[in-house]
JSON list of C-alpha atoms in Angstrom, two decimals:
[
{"chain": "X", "resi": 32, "resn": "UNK", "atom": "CA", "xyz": [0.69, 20.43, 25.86]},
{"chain": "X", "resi": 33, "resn": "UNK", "atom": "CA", "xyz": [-2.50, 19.18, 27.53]},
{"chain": "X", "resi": 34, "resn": "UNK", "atom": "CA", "xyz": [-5.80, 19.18, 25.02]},
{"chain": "X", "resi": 35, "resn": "UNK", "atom": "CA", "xyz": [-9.56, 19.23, 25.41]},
{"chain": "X", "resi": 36, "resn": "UNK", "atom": "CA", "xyz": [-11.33, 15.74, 24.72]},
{"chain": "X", "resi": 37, "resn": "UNK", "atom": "CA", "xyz": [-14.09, 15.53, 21.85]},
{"chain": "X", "resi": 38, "resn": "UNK", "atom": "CA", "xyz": [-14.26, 16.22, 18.08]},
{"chain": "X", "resi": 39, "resn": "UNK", "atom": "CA", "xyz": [-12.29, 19.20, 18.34]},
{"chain": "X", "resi": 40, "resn": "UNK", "atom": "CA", "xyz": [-9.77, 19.19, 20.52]},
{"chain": "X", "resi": 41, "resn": "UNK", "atom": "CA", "xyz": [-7.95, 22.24, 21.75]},
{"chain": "X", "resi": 42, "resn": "UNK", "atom": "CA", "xyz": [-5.35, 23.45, 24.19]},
{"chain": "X", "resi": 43, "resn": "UNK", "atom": "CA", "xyz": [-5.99, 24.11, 27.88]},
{"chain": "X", "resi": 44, "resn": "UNK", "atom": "CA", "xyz": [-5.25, 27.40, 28.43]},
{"chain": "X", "resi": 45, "resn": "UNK", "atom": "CA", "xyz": [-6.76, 30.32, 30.37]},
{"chain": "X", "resi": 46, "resn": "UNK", "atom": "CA", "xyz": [-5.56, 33.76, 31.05]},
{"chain": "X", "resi": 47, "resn": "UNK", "atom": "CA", "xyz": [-6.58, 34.22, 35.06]},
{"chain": "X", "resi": 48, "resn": "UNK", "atom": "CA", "xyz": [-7.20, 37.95, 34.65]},
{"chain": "X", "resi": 49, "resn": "UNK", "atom": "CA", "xyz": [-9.13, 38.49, 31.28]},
{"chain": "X", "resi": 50, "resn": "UNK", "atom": "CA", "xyz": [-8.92, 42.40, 30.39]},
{"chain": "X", "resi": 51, "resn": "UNK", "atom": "CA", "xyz": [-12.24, 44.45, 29.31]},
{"chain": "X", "resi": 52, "resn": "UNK", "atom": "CA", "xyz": [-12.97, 45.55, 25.76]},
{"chain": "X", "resi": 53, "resn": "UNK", "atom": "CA", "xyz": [-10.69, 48.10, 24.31]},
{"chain": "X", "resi": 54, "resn": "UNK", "atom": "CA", "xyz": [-8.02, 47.75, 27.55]},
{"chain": "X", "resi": 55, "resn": "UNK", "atom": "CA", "xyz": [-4.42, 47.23, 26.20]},
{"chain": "X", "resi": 56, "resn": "UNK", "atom": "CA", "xyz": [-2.18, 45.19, 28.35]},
{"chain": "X", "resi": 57, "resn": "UNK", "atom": "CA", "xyz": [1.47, 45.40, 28.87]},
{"chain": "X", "resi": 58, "resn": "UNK", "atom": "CA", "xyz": [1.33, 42.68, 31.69]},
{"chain": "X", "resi": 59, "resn": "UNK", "atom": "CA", "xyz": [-0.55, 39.32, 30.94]},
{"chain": "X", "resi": 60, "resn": "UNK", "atom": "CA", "xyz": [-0.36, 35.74, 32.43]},
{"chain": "X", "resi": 61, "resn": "UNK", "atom": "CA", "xyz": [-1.10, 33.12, 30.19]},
{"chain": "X", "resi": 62, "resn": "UNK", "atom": "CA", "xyz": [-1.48, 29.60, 31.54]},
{"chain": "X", "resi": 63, "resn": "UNK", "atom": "CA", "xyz": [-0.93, 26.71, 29.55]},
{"chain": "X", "resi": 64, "resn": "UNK", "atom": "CA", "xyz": [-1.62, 22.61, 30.56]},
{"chain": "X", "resi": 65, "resn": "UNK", "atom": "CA", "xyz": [1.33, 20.62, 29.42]},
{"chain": "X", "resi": 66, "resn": "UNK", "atom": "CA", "xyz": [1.95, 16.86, 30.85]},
{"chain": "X", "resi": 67, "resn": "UNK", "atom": "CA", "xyz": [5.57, 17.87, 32.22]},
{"chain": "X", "resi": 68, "resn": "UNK", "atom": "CA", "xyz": [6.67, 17.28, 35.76]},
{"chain": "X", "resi": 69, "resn": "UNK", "atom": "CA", "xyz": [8.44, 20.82, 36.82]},
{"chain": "X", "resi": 70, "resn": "UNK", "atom": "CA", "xyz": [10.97, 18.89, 38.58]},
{"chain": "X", "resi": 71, "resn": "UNK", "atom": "CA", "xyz": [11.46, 16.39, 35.57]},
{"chain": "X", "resi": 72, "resn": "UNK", "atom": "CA", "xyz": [15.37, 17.34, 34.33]},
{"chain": "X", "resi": 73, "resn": "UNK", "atom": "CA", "xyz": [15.04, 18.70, 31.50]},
{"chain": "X", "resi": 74, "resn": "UNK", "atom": "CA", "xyz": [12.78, 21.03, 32.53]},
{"chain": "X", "resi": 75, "resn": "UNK", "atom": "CA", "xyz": [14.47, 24.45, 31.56]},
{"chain": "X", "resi": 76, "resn": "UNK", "atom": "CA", "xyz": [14.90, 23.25, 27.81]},
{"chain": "X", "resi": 77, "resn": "UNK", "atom": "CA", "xyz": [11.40, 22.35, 27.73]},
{"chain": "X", "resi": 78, "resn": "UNK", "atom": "CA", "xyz": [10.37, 26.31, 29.38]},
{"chain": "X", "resi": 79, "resn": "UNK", "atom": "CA", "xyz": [12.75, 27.43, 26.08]},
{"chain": "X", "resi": 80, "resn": "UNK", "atom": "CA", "xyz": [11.03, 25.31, 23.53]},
{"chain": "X", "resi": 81, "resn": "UNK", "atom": "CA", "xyz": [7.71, 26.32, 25.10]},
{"chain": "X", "resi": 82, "resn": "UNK", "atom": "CA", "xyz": [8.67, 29.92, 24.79]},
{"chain": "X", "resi": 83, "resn": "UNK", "atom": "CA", "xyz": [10.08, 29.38, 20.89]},
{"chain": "X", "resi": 84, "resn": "UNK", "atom": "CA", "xyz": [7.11, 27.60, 19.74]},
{"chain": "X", "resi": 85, "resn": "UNK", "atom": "CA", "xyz": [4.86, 30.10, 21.29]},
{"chain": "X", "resi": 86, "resn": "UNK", "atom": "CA", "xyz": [6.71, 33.61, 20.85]},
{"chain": "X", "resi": 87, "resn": "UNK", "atom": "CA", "xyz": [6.80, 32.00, 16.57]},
{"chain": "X", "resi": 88, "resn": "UNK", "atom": "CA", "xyz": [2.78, 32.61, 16.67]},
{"chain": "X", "resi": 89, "resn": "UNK", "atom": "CA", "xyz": [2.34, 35.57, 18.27]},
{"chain": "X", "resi": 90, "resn": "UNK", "atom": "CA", "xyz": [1.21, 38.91, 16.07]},
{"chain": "X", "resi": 91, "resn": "UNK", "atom": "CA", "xyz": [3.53, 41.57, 15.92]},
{"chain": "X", "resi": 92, "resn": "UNK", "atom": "CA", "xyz": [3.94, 43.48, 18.92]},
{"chain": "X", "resi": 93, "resn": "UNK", "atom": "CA", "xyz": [3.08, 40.92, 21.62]},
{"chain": "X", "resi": 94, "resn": "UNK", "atom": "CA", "xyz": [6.29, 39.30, 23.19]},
{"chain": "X", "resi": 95, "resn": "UNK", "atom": "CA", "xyz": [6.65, 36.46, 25.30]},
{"chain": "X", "resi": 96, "resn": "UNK", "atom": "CA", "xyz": [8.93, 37.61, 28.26]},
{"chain": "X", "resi": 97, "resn": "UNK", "atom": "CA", "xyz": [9.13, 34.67, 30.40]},
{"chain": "X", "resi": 98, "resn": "UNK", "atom": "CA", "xyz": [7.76, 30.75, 30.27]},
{"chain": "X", "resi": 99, "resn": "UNK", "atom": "CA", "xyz": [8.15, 28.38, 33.77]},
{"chain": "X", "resi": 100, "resn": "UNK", "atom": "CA", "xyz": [6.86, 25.07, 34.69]},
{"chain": "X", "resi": 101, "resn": "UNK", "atom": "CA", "xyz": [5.26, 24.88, 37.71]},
{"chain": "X", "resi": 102, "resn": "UNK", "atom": "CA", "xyz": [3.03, 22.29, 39.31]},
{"chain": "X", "resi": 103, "resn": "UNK", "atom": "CA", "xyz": [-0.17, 20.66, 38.39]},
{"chain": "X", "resi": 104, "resn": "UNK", "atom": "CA", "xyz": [-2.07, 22.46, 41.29]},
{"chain": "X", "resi": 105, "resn": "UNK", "atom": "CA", "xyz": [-0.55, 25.72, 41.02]},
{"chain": "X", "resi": 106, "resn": "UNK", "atom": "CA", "xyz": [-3.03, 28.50, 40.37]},
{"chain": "X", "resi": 107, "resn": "UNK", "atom": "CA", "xyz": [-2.64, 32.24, 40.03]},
{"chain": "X", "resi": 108, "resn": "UNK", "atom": "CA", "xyz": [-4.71, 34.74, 41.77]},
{"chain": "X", "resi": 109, "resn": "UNK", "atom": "CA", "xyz": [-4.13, 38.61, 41.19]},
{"chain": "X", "resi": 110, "resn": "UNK", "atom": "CA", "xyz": [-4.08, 40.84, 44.14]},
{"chain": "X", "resi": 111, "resn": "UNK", "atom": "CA", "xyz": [-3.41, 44.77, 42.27]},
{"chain": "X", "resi": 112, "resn": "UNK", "atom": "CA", "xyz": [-3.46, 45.68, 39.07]},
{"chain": "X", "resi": 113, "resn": "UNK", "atom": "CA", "xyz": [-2.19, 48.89, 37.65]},
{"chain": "X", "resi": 114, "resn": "UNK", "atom": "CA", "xyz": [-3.72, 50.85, 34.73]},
{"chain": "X", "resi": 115, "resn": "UNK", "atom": "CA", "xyz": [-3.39, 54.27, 32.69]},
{"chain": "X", "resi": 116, "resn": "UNK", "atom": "CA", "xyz": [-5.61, 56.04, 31.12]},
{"chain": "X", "resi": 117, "resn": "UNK", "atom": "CA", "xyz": [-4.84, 59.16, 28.64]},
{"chain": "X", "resi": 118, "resn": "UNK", "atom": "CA", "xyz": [-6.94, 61.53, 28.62]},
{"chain": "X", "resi": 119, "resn": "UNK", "atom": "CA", "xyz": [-6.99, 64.41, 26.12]},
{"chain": "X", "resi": 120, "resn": "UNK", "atom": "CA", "xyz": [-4.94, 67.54, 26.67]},
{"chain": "X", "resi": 121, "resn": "UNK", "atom": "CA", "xyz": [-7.80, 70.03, 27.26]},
{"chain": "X", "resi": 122, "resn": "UNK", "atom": "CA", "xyz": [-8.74, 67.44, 30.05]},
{"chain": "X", "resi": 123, "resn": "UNK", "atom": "CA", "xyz": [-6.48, 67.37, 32.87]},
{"chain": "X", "resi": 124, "resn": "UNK", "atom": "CA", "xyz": [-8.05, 70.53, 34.35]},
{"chain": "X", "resi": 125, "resn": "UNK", "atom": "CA", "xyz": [-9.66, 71.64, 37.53]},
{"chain": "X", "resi": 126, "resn": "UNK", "atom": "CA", "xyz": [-12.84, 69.47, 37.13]},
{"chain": "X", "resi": 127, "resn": "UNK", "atom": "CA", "xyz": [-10.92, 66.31, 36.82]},
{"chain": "X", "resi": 128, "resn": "UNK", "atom": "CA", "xyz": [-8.42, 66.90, 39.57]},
{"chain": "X", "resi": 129, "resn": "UNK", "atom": "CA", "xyz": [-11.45, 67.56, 41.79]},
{"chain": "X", "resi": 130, "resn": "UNK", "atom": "CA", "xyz": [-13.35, 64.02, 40.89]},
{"chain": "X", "resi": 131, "resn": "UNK", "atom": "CA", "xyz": [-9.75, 62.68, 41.77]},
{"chain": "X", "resi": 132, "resn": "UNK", "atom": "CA", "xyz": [-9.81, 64.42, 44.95]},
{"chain": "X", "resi": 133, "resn": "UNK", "atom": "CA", "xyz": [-13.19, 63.30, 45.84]},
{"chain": "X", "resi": 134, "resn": "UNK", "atom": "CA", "xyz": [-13.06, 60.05, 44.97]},
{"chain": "X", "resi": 135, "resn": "UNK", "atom": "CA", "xyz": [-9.47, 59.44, 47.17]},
{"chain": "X", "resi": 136, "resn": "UNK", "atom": "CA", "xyz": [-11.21, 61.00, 50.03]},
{"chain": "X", "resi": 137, "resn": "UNK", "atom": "CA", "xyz": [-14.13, 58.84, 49.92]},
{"chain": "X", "resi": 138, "resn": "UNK", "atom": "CA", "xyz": [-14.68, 56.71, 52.86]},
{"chain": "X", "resi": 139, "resn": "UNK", "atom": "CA", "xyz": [-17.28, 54.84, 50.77]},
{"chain": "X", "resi": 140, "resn": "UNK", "atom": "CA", "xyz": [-17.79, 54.66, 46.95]},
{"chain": "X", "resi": 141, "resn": "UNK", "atom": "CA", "xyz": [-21.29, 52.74, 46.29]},
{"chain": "X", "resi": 142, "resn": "UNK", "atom": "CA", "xyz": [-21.65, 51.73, 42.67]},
{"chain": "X", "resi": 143, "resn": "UNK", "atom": "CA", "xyz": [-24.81, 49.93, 40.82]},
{"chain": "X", "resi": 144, "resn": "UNK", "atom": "CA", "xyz": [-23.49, 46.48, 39.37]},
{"chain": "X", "resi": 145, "resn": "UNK", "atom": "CA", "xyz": [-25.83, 45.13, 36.58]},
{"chain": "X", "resi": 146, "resn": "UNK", "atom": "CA", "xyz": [-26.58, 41.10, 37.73]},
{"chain": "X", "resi": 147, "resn": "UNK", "atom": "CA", "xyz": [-28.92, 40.53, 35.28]},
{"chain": "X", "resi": 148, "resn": "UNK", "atom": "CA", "xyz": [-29.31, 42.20, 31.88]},
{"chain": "X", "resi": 149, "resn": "UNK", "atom": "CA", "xyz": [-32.68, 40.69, 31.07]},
{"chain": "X", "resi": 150, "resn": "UNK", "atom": "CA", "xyz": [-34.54, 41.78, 33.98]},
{"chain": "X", "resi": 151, "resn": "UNK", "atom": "CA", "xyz": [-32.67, 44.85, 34.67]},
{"chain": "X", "resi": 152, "resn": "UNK", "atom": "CA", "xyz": [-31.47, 43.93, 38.20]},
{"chain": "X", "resi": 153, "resn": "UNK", "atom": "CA", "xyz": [-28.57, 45.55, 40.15]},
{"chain": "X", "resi": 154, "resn": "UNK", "atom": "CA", "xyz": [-26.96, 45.24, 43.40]},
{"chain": "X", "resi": 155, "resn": "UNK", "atom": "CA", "xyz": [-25.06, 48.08, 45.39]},
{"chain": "X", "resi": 156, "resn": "UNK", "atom": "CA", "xyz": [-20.83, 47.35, 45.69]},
{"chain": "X", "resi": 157, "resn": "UNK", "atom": "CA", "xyz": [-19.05, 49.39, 47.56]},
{"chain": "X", "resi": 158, "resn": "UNK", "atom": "CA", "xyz": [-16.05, 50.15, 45.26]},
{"chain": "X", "resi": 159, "resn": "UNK", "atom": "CA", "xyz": [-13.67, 52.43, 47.55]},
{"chain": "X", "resi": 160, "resn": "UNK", "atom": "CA", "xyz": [-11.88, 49.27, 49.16]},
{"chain": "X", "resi": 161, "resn": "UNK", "atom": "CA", "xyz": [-10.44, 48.07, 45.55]},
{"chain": "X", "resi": 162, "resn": "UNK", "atom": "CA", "xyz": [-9.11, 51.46, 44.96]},
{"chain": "X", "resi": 163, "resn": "UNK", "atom": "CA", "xyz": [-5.35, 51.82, 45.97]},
{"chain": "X", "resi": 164, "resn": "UNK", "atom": "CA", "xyz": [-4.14, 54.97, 44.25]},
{"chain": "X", "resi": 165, "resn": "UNK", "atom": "CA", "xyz": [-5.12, 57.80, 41.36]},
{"chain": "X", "resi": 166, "resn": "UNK", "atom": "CA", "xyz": [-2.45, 60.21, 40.12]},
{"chain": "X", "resi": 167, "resn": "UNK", "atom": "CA", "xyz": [-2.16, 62.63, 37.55]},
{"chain": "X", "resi": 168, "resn": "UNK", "atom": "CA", "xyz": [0.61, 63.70, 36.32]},
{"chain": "X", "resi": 169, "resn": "UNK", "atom": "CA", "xyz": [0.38, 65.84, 33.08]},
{"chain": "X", "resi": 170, "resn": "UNK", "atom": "CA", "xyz": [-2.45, 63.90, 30.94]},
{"chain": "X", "resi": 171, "resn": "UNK", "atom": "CA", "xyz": [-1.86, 60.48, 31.97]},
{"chain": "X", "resi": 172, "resn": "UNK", "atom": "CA", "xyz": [-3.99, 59.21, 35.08]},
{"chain": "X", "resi": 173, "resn": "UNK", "atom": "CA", "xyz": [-2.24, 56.29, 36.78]},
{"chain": "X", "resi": 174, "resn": "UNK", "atom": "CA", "xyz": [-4.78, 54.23, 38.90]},
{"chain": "X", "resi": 175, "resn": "UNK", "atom": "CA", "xyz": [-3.75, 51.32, 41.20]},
{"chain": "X", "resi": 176, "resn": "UNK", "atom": "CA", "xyz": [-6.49, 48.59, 42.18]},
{"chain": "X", "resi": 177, "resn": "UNK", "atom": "CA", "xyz": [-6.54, 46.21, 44.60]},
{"chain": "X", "resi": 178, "resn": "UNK", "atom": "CA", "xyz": [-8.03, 42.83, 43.60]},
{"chain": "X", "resi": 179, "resn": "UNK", "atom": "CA", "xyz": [-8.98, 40.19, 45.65]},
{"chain": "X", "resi": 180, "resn": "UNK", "atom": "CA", "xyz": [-12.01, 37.24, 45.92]},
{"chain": "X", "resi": 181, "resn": "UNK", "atom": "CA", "xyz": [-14.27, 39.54, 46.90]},
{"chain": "X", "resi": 182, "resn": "UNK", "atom": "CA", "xyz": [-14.00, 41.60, 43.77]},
{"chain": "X", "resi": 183, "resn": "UNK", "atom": "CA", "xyz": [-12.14, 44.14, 42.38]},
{"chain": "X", "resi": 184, "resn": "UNK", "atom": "CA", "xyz": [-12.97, 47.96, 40.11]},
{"chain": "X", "resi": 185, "resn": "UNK", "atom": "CA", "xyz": [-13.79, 47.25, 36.85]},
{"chain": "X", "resi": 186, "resn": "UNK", "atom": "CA", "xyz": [-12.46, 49.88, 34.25]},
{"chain": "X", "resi": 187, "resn": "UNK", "atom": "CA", "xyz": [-16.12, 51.11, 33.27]},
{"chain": "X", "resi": 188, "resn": "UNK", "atom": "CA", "xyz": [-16.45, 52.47, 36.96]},
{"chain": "X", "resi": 189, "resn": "UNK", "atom": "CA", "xyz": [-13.13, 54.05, 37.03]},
{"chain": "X", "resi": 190, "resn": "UNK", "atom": "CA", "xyz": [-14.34, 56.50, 34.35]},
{"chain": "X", "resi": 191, "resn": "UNK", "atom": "CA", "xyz": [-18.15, 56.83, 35.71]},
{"chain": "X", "resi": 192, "resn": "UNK", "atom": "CA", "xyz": [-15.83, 57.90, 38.95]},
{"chain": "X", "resi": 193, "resn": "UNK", "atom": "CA", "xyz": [-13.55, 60.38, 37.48]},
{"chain": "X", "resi": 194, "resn": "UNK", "atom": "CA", "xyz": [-16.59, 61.71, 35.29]},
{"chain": "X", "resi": 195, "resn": "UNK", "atom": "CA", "xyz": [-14.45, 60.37, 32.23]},
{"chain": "X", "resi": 196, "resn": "UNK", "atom": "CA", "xyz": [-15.75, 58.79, 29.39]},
{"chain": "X", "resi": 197, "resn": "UNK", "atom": "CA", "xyz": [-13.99, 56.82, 26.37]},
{"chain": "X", "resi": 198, "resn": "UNK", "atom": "CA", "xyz": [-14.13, 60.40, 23.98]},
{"chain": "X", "resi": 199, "resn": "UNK", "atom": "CA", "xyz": [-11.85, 62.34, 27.11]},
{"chain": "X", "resi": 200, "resn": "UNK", "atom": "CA", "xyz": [-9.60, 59.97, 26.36]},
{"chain": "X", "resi": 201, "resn": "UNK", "atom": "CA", "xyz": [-6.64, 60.56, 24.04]},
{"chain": "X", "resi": 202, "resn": "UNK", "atom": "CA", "xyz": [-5.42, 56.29, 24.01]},
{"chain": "X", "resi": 203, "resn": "UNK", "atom": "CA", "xyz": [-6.68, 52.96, 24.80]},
{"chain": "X", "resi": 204, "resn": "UNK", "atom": "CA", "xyz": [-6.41, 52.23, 28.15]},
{"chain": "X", "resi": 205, "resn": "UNK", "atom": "CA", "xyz": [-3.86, 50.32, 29.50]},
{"chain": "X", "resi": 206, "resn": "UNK", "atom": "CA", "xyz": [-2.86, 47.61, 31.78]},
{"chain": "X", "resi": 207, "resn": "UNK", "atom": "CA", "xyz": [0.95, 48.38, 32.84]},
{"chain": "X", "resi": 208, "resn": "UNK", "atom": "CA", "xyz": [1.35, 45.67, 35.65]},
{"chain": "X", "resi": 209, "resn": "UNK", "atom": "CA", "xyz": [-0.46, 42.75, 37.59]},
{"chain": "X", "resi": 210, "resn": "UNK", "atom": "CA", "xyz": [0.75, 41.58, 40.75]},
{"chain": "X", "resi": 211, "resn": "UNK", "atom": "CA", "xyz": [0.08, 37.99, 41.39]},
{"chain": "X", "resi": 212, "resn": "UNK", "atom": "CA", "xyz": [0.21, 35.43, 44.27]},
{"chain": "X", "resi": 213, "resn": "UNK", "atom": "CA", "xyz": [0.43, 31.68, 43.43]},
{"chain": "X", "resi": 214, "resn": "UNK", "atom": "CA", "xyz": [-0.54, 29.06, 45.89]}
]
């Protein structure tokens, strides 16, 4: 496993698609520096001691599915993400189905982004193009996003959208899938 350099020295590792405060994930990618050639032999027993010595540290709850070597330049960019929110049972009503309505039939969805917190500046994104699908089935809204480098819908403006905030909602949101493209 690759370190940083200095007095305290730590382990290069990143997760490419960070999740907000108070999201739950069910679908992470955690990448980790090691000094291992992928096409090394050996490499399959090193992907099973990686995924040992890792899955040993984790809390309770949080499992390691899969571990794989790949090359030094590899990188991981997601393109849609997939989240579901919970809303309360008095919630799913009229009201909310017709913010979902609106929203899908939205040529346009213009949104103000905070840029600067100290000066209190903004700019206008238009939101509608990172929005794949809403559905709602019983109390459980399942929005797809599409993410790419020009941005993506952050979870905050999913609820200003729907008219939703964090007391409608009955759970922690939750990330149930990531779709990814490697170069």
């Amino acid at each position: 496993m690759q370190h940083s350099q200095g007095f305290n020295p730590r382990p290069k590792l990143s997760l490419p698609l960070p999740r907000s405060v108070g999201v739950e994930s069910d679908d992470d990618l955690l990448c980790l520096r090691v000094n291992r050639d992928p096409n090394e032999p050996g490499a399959a027993d090193y992907e099973s001691q990686i995924k040992a010595g890792l899955s040993s540290q984790l809390p309770e709850g949080c499992e390691l599915l899969s571990v794989s070597v790949v090359g030094v330049n590899t990188s991981f960019q997601p393109s849609e993400a997939t989240y579901v929110l919970t809303v309360q049972p008095e919630y799913p009503n009229e009201n909310l189905k017709a913010a979902i309505k609106r929203v899908l039939a939205s040529e346009s969805l213009n949104l103000q982004r905070p840029i600067d917190t100290k000066t209190s500046k903004f700019k206008t994104v238009d939101v509608r193009g990172f929005l794949k699908s809403i559905e709602l089935n019983g109390r459980s809204i399942t929005v797809e996003c599409n993410i790419s480098s020009n941005g993506s819908i952050r979870v905050d403006e999913i609820l200003r959208l729907l008219e939703l905030d964090v007391e409608k909602l009955a759970a922690p949101i939750r990330r149930t899938n990531v779709q990814w493209q490697s170069n």
